[in-house]
PDB file of C-alpha atoms in Angstrom:
ATOM      1  CA  MET A   1     148.428 104.200  90.740  1.00  0.00           C
ATOM      2  CA  SER A   2     146.148 100.988  92.402  1.00  0.00           C
ATOM      3  CA  VAL A   3     145.406  97.348  91.803  1.00  0.00           C
ATOM      4  CA  SER A   4     142.936  95.437  92.381  1.00  0.00           C
ATOM      5  CA  ILE A   5     143.420  91.992  94.480  1.00  0.00           C
ATOM      6  CA  VAL A   6     141.344  89.902  95.847  1.00  0.00           C
ATOM      7  CA  VAL A   7     140.971  88.511  99.661  1.00  0.00           C
ATOM      8  CA  ASN A   8     138.490  86.254 101.106  1.00  0.00           C
ATOM      9  CA  GLU A   9     136.893  85.719  97.237  1.00  0.00           C
ATOM     10  CA  ARG A  10     136.024  89.657  98.016  1.00  0.00           C
ATOM     11  CA  GLU A  11     137.750  92.150  95.237  1.00  0.00           C
ATOM     12  CA  LEU A  12     139.692  94.764  96.552  1.00  0.00           C
ATOM     13  CA  ARG A  13     141.008  98.603  94.121  1.00  0.00           C
ATOM     14  CA  VAL A  14     143.996  99.232  96.992  1.00  0.00           C
ATOM     15  CA  LYS A  15     147.163 100.945  96.259  1.00  0.00           C
ATOM     16  CA  ALA A  16     149.834  99.463  95.159  1.00  0.00           C
ATOM     17  CA  ASN A  17     152.664 100.429  97.682  1.00  0.00           C
ATOM     18  CA  LEU A  18     150.711  99.180 100.012  1.00  0.00           C
ATOM     19  CA  SER A  19     151.422  95.547 102.233  1.00  0.00           C
ATOM     20  CA  ILE A  20     148.157  92.965 101.988  1.00  0.00           C
ATOM     21  CA  LEU A  21     147.748  93.603 105.610  1.00  0.00           C
ATOM     22  CA  GLN A  22     147.351  97.030 105.200  1.00  0.00           C
ATOM     23  CA  ALA A  23     145.276  97.225 102.152  1.00  0.00           C
ATOM     24  CA  CYS A  24     142.997  94.009 104.081  1.00  0.00           C
ATOM     25  CA  LEU A  25     142.769  96.493 107.724  1.00  0.00           C
ATOM     26  CA  GLU A  26     142.028  99.365 105.796  1.00  0.00           C
ATOM     27  CA  ASN A  27     139.200  97.539 104.294  1.00  0.00           C
ATOM     28  CA  GLY A  28     137.859  96.969 107.282  1.00  0.00           C
ATOM     29  CA  ILE A  29     140.218  93.399 107.809  1.00  0.00           C
ATOM     30  CA  TYR A  30     141.229  92.246 110.775  1.00  0.00           C
ATOM     31  CA  ILE A  31     144.533  89.679 110.175  1.00  0.00           C
ATOM     32  CA  PRO A  32     146.056  89.507 113.372  1.00  0.00           C
ATOM     33  CA  ASN A  33     149.000  91.753 114.550  1.00  0.00           C
ATOM     34  CA  LEU A  34     151.122  92.528 117.194  1.00  0.00           C
ATOM     35  CA  CYS A  35     153.827  94.677 115.674  1.00  0.00           C
ATOM     36  CA  PHE A  36     152.666  96.106 113.029  1.00  0.00           C
ATOM     37  CA  MET A  37     152.276  99.553 112.775  1.00  0.00           C
ATOM     38  CA  GLN A  38     151.372 102.881 109.428  1.00  0.00           C
ATOM     39  CA  ASP A  39     154.360 104.482 109.222  1.00  0.00           C
ATOM     40  CA  MET A  40     156.872 101.442 109.290  1.00  0.00           C
ATOM     41  CA  ASP A  41     159.529 101.862 106.562  1.00  0.00           C
ATOM     42  CA  HIS A  42     160.392  97.944 106.814  1.00  0.00           C
ATOM     43  CA  PRO A  43     157.976  95.983 108.932  1.00  0.00           C
ATOM     44  CA  THR A  44     159.777  93.269 112.313  1.00  0.00           C
ATOM     45  CA  ALA A  45     156.765  90.814 111.840  1.00  0.00           C
ATOM     46  CA  SER A  46     158.282  89.302 114.397  1.00  0.00           C
ATOM     47  CA  CYS A  47     155.347  88.816 115.926  1.00  0.00           C
ATOM     48  CA  ARG A  48     154.546  85.914 113.454  1.00  0.00           C
ATOM     49  CA  LEU A  49     150.486  86.559 113.678  1.00  0.00           C
ATOM     50  CA  CYS A  50     149.652  87.876 110.458  1.00  0.00           C
ATOM     51  CA  PHE A  51     149.894  84.872 108.085  1.00  0.00           C
ATOM     52  CA  VAL A  52     147.558  84.490 104.822  1.00  0.00           C
ATOM     53  CA  GLU A  53     147.370  82.369 101.970  1.00  0.00           C
ATOM     54  CA  VAL A  54     148.648  83.987  98.858  1.00  0.00           C
ATOM     55  CA  GLN A  55     147.401  82.089  95.642  1.00  0.00           C
ATOM     56  CA  GLY A  56     151.119  80.394  93.674  1.00  0.00           C
ATOM     57  CA  ILE A  57     153.142  81.318  96.694  1.00  0.00           C
ATOM     58  CA  PRO A  58     153.436  77.405  98.491  1.00  0.00           C
ATOM     59  CA  ALA A  59     153.524  78.282 102.157  1.00  0.00           C
ATOM     60  CA  PRO A  60     152.023  80.621 104.711  1.00  0.00           C
ATOM     61  CA  VAL A  61     154.051  84.335 103.530  1.00  0.00           C
ATOM     62  CA  THR A  62     153.379  87.441 106.934  1.00  0.00           C
ATOM     63  CA  SER A  63     151.179  89.623 105.402  1.00  0.00           C
ATOM     64  CA  CYS A  64     152.503  92.797 107.131  1.00  0.00           C
ATOM     65  CA  THR A  65     155.804  91.983 104.359  1.00  0.00           C
ATOM     66  CA  VAL A  66     153.968  91.584 101.410  1.00  0.00           C
ATOM     67  CA  GLN A  67     152.981  93.470  99.074  1.00  0.00           C
ATOM     68  CA  VAL A  68     150.150  93.699  96.655  1.00  0.00           C
ATOM     69  CA  ALA A  69     149.527  93.136  93.122  1.00  0.00           C
ATOM     70  CA  GLN A  70     147.643  92.747  90.241  1.00  0.00           C
ATOM     71  CA  GLY A  71     145.716  90.404  89.430  1.00  0.00           C
ATOM     72  CA  MET A  72     146.778  88.816  93.662  1.00  0.00           C
ATOM     73  CA  VAL A  73     144.784  86.655  95.040  1.00  0.00           C
ATOM     74  CA  VAL A  74     144.823  85.739  99.094  1.00  0.00           C
ATOM     75  CA  LYS A  75     143.388  83.949 102.213  1.00  0.00           C
ATOM     76  CA  THR A  76     143.222  85.006 105.133  1.00  0.00           C
ATOM     77  CA  ASP A  77     141.171  82.819 106.884  1.00  0.00           C
ATOM     78  CA  THR A  78     142.315  79.082 105.887  1.00  0.00           C
ATOM     79  CA  PRO A  79     142.683  76.774 108.579  1.00  0.00           C
ATOM     80  CA  ALA A  80     146.150  76.557 108.115  1.00  0.00           C
ATOM     81  CA  VAL A  81     146.404  80.425 108.759  1.00  0.00           C
ATOM     82  CA  ARG A  82     144.373  79.591 111.546  1.00  0.00           C
ATOM     83  CA  ARG A  83     146.737  77.194 113.244  1.00  0.00           C
ATOM     84  CA  LEU A  84     149.997  79.304 112.458  1.00  0.00           C
ATOM     85  CA  GLN A  85     148.441  82.125 114.586  1.00  0.00           C
ATOM     86  CA  ARG A  86     146.923  80.123 116.745  1.00  0.00           C
ATOM     87  CA  SER A  87     150.945  78.372 118.032  1.00  0.00           C
ATOM     88  CA  SER A  88     152.826  82.000 117.678  1.00  0.00           C
ATOM     89  CA  LEU A  89     149.825  83.518 121.006  1.00  0.00           C
ATOM     90  CA  ARG A  90     150.755  80.348 122.290  1.00  0.00           C
ATOM     91  CA  PHE A  91     154.601  81.120 122.173  1.00  0.00           C
ATOM     92  CA  LEU A  92     153.578  84.164 123.312  1.00  0.00           C
ATOM     93  CA  LEU A  93     151.520  83.395 126.159  1.00  0.00           C
ATOM     94  CA  SER A  94     154.257  81.012 127.184  1.00  0.00           C
ATOM     95  CA  VAL A  95     156.518  84.111 127.659  1.00  0.00           C
ATOM     96  CA  HIS A  96     154.054  86.343 129.553  1.00  0.00           C
ATOM     97  CA  ASP A  97     152.321  86.446 132.642  1.00  0.00           C
ATOM     98  CA  VAL A  98     148.543  86.446 131.839  1.00  0.00           C
ATOM     99  CA  ASP A  99     147.659  88.578 135.045  1.00  0.00           C
ATOM    100  CA  CYS A 100     144.496  91.122 133.991  1.00  0.00           C
ATOM    101  CA  LYS A 101     143.676  92.254 136.771  1.00  0.00           C
ATOM    102  CA  ASN A 102     146.838  93.999 138.064  1.00  0.00           C
ATOM    103  CA  CYS A 103     147.588  94.554 133.862  1.00  0.00           C
ATOM    104  CA  THR A 104     146.731  98.553 133.188  1.00  0.00           C
ATOM    105  CA  ALA A 105     146.422  97.337 129.201  1.00  0.00           C
ATOM    106  CA  ASN A 106     143.243  95.274 131.267  1.00  0.00           C
ATOM    107  CA  LYS A 107     139.817  95.221 128.553  1.00  0.00           C
ATOM    108  CA  ASN A 108     142.057  97.129 125.909  1.00  0.00           C
ATOM    109  CA  CYS A 109     144.475  95.206 125.810  1.00  0.00           C
ATOM    110  CA  GLU A 110     145.856  93.721 122.284  1.00  0.00           C
ATOM    111  CA  LEU A 111     146.154  89.597 123.330  1.00  0.00           C
ATOM    112  CA  GLN A 112     143.267  90.231 124.703  1.00  0.00           C
ATOM    113  CA  ARG A 113     141.389  91.521 121.749  1.00  0.00           C
ATOM    114  CA  LEU A 114     143.678  88.193 120.191  1.00  0.00           C
ATOM    115  CA  ALA A 115     142.848  85.597 121.820  1.00  0.00           C
ATOM    116  CA  ARG A 116     138.965  86.448 121.554  1.00  0.00           C
ATOM    117  CA  PHE A 117     139.206  86.334 117.697  1.00  0.00           C
ATOM    118  CA  LEU A 118     141.481  83.059 117.040  1.00  0.00           C
ATOM    119  CA  LYS A 119     139.169  81.797 120.389  1.00  0.00           C
ATOM    120  CA  THR A 120     141.646  80.237 122.439  1.00  0.00           C
ATOM    121  CA  GLY A 121     142.360  80.928 126.392  1.00  0.00           C
ATOM    122  CA  LEU A 122     144.538  83.082 127.384  1.00  0.00           C
ATOM    123  CA  LYS A 123     146.007  80.348 130.043  1.00  0.00           C
ATOM    124  CA  PRO A 124     145.346  77.142 127.635  1.00  0.00           C
ATOM    125  CA  LYS A 125     145.558  73.581 129.058  1.00  0.00           C
ATOM    126  CA  GLY A 126     149.262  72.969 129.505  1.00  0.00           C
ATOM    127  CA  LEU A 127     151.599  75.814 128.888  1.00  0.00           C
ATOM    128  CA  GLU A 128     154.933  75.308 130.041  1.00  0.00           C
ATOM    129  CA  LYS A 129     155.765  79.057 131.016  1.00  0.00           C
ATOM    130  CA  HIS A 130     159.189  80.963 130.825  1.00  0.00           C
ATOM    131  CA  LEU A 131     158.855  83.929 132.621  1.00  0.00           C
ATOM    132  CA  LYS A 132     162.250  86.629 133.798  1.00  0.00           C
ATOM    133  CA  GLU A 133     163.028  86.056 137.162  1.00  0.00           C
ATOM    134  CA  THR A 134     162.720  90.520 137.410  1.00  0.00           C
ATOM    135  CA  ALA A 135     158.713  91.502 137.355  1.00  0.00           C
ATOM    136  CA  ILE A 136     159.583  94.799 137.331  1.00  0.00           C
ATOM    137  CA  ILE A 137     162.036  97.501 136.489  1.00  0.00           C
ATOM    138  CA  ASP A 138     161.574 100.607 138.347  1.00  0.00           C
ATOM    139  CA  ASP A 139     164.285 102.958 138.119  1.00  0.00           C
ATOM    140  CA  HIS A 140     163.557 104.609 134.870  1.00  0.00           C
ATOM    141  CA  PRO A 141     161.983 107.701 136.556  1.00  0.00           C
ATOM    142  CA  GLN A 142     158.861 107.353 134.173  1.00  0.00           C
ATOM    143  CA  LEU A 143     158.494 104.466 133.225  1.00  0.00           C
ATOM    144  CA  ASN A 144     158.339 100.976 134.409  1.00  0.00           C
ATOM    145  CA  TYR A 145     158.421  98.691 132.230  1.00  0.00           C
ATOM    146  CA  TYR A 146     157.066  94.851 132.610  1.00  0.00           C
ATOM    147  CA  PRO A 147     159.557  92.201 130.801  1.00  0.00           C
ATOM    148  CA  ASN A 148     156.818  89.878 131.772  1.00  0.00           C
ATOM    149  CA  ARG A 149     154.268  91.284 129.212  1.00  0.00           C
ATOM    150  CA  CYS A 150     156.567  92.365 126.895  1.00  0.00           C
ATOM    151  CA  VAL A 151     156.283  90.994 123.417  1.00  0.00           C
ATOM    152  CA  LEU A 152     159.195  92.741 122.427  1.00  0.00           C
ATOM    153  CA  CYS A 153     157.200  94.781 119.309  1.00  0.00           C
ATOM    154  CA  ALA A 154     159.308  96.979 118.546  1.00  0.00           C
ATOM    155  CA  ARG A 155     156.565  99.503 118.607  1.00  0.00           C
ATOM    156  CA  CYS A 156     157.957 101.489 121.325  1.00  0.00           C
ATOM    157  CA  ILE A 157     161.531 101.184 119.900  1.00  0.00           C
ATOM    158  CA  HIS A 158     159.513 102.299 116.184  1.00  0.00           C
ATOM    159  CA  VAL A 159     158.583 105.676 118.225  1.00  0.00           C
ATOM    160  CA  CYS A 160     160.861 106.708 119.964  1.00  0.00           C
ATOM    161  CA  ARG A 161     162.940 106.900 116.759  1.00  0.00           C
ATOM    162  CA  MET A 162     160.557 108.696 115.208  1.00  0.00           C
ATOM    163  CA  ALA A 163     159.673 111.405 117.500  1.00  0.00           C
ATOM    164  CA  GLN A 164     163.619 111.547 118.823  1.00  0.00           C
ATOM    165  CA  GLY A 165     166.091 111.125 115.624  1.00  0.00           C
ATOM    166  CA  GLN A 166     167.055 108.291 116.931  1.00  0.00           C
ATOM    167  CA  PRO A 167     166.002 105.119 119.184  1.00  0.00           C
ATOM    168  CA  LEU A 168     167.183 105.540 122.833  1.00  0.00           C
ATOM    169  CA  ILE A 169     165.216 102.493 123.812  1.00  0.00           C
ATOM    170  CA  SER A 170     166.863  98.690 122.002  1.00  0.00           C
ATOM    171  CA  PHE A 171     166.237  95.065 122.541  1.00  0.00           C
ATOM    172  CA  ALA A 172     168.943  93.392 124.985  1.00  0.00           C
ATOM    173  CA  GLY A 173     169.827  90.088 125.785  1.00  0.00           C
ATOM    174  CA  ARG A 174     169.007  86.510 123.010  1.00  0.00           C
ATOM    175  CA  GLY A 175     166.041  84.090 122.849  1.00  0.00           C
ATOM    176  CA  PHE A 176     163.723  83.880 126.401  1.00  0.00           C
ATOM    177  CA  ASN A 177     166.161  86.113 128.392  1.00  0.00           C
ATOM    178  CA  THR A 178     165.764  89.163 125.393  1.00  0.00           C
ATOM    179  CA  SER A 179     164.300  91.946 127.228  1.00  0.00           C
ATOM    180  CA  LEU A 180     163.546  95.986 126.288  1.00  0.00           C
ATOM    181  CA  SER A 181     166.950  98.819 127.346  1.00  0.00           C
ATOM    182  CA  LEU A 182     166.012 101.693 128.199  1.00  0.00           C
ATOM    183  CA  ALA A 183     169.889 102.994 128.345  1.00  0.00           C
ATOM    184  CA  GLY A 184     170.086 105.562 125.990  1.00  0.00           C
ATOM    185  CA  ILE A 185     167.615 106.868 127.457  1.00  0.00           C
ATOM    186  CA  ARG A 186     169.313 107.650 130.674  1.00  0.00           C
ATOM    187  CA  ASP A 187     172.498 107.660 128.504  1.00  0.00           C
ATOM    188  CA  ALA A 188     171.088 110.762 127.025  1.00  0.00           C
ATOM    189  CA  GLU A 189     172.344 114.815 128.014  1.00  0.00           C
ATOM    190  CA  GLU A 190     169.008 115.658 128.726  1.00  0.00           C
ATOM    191  CA  LEU A 191     165.727 113.065 129.427  1.00  0.00           C
ATOM    192  CA  PRO A 192     163.486 113.540 126.507  1.00  0.00           C
ATOM    193  CA  CYS A 193     161.017 111.406 128.062  1.00  0.00           C
ATOM    194  CA  SER A 194     159.158 114.232 130.093  1.00  0.00           C
ATOM    195  CA  THR A 195     157.362 115.631 126.518  1.00  0.00           C
ATOM    196  CA  CYS A 196     157.514 112.346 125.090  1.00  0.00           C
ATOM    197  CA  LEU A 197     156.169 109.207 126.463  1.00  0.00           C
ATOM    198  CA  ARG A 198     154.609 108.234 123.287  1.00  0.00           C
ATOM    199  CA  CYS A 199     156.341 104.018 124.325  1.00  0.00           C
ATOM    200  CA  ALA A 200     153.559 104.031 126.499  1.00  0.00           C
ATOM    201  CA  ASP A 201     151.407 104.686 124.415  1.00  0.00           C
ATOM    202  CA  VAL A 202     151.827 102.836 121.634  1.00  0.00           C
ATOM    203  CA  CYS A 203     152.208  99.794 123.686  1.00  0.00           C
ATOM    204  CA  PRO A 204     149.382  97.106 123.115  1.00  0.00           C
ATOM    205  CA  VAL A 205     150.012  94.730 126.270  1.00  0.00           C
ATOM    206  CA  GLY A 206     151.302  97.146 128.847  1.00  0.00           C
ATOM    207  CA  ALA A 207     154.761  96.044 129.689  1.00  0.00           C
ATOM    208  CA  LEU A 208     155.482 100.045 128.637  1.00  0.00           C
ATOM    209  CA  VAL A 209     153.504 101.654 131.656  1.00  0.00           C
ATOM    210  CA  VAL A 210     154.379 105.931 133.451  1.00  0.00           C
ATOM    211  CA  LYS A 211     154.942 106.637 136.488  1.00  0.00           C
ATOM    212  CA  PRO A 212     152.283 107.445 138.668  1.00  0.00           C
ATOM    213  CA  PRO A 213     152.934 111.684 139.264  1.00  0.00           C
ATOM    214  CA  VAL A 214     154.149 111.863 143.214  1.00  0.00           C
ATOM    215  CA  LEU A 215     152.406 113.497 145.394  1.00  0.00           C
ATOM    216  CA  PHE A 216     153.458 115.488 147.844  1.00  0.00           C
ATOM    217  CA  SER A 217     151.637 116.832 150.398  1.00  0.00           C
ATOM    218  CA  ALA A 218     151.461 120.672 152.719  1.00  0.00           C
ATOM    219  CA  THR A 219     153.882 121.069 155.364  1.00  0.00           C
ATOM    220  CA  PRO A 220     151.611 121.673 158.399  1.00  0.00           C
TER     221      PRO A 220
END
């Protein structure tokens, strides 16, 4: 079953079970987002970037959590939407260590893409930083975790759940102290990461990085 919607004055025929975000992305209309994944049944809407305006709804909504409906009229690029998106990006940057040249995600980073799209810098003036004391957690045998790069998008948690049947990665802490915990992986009877590592693949900002292989020199 399909429905007709209007996005930015463009009429689209889309599947009735899609979110606004999915419908737009599938039709070449980019809406800023970090935490969305195609096979995620219940989006977290944690990044607060995918706002749109929907006719008849008084305030902008997160497009990943609202399903399309027949006759829906959507605007993705109003001044109010852009203000909210830039505010969300500014918050993310306030807890992000912007050190692109030393980051594995450089030039393939969603934060860089968002900044370009929203026409804002990665180091806006007057931005107060709130970085965690620990720069790297390297006690996992195959992964390094950089808390001050992490945007808490939960993509890694989602793909871990899909691959292992349950998430071995979780969030720990509260507020500005929230970070990823790899305790579930360490507590597993067998280390599943050696044949997976999807969590690092889906990280949009280089917060989870696969450790380089250890090279052993030949015995002389």
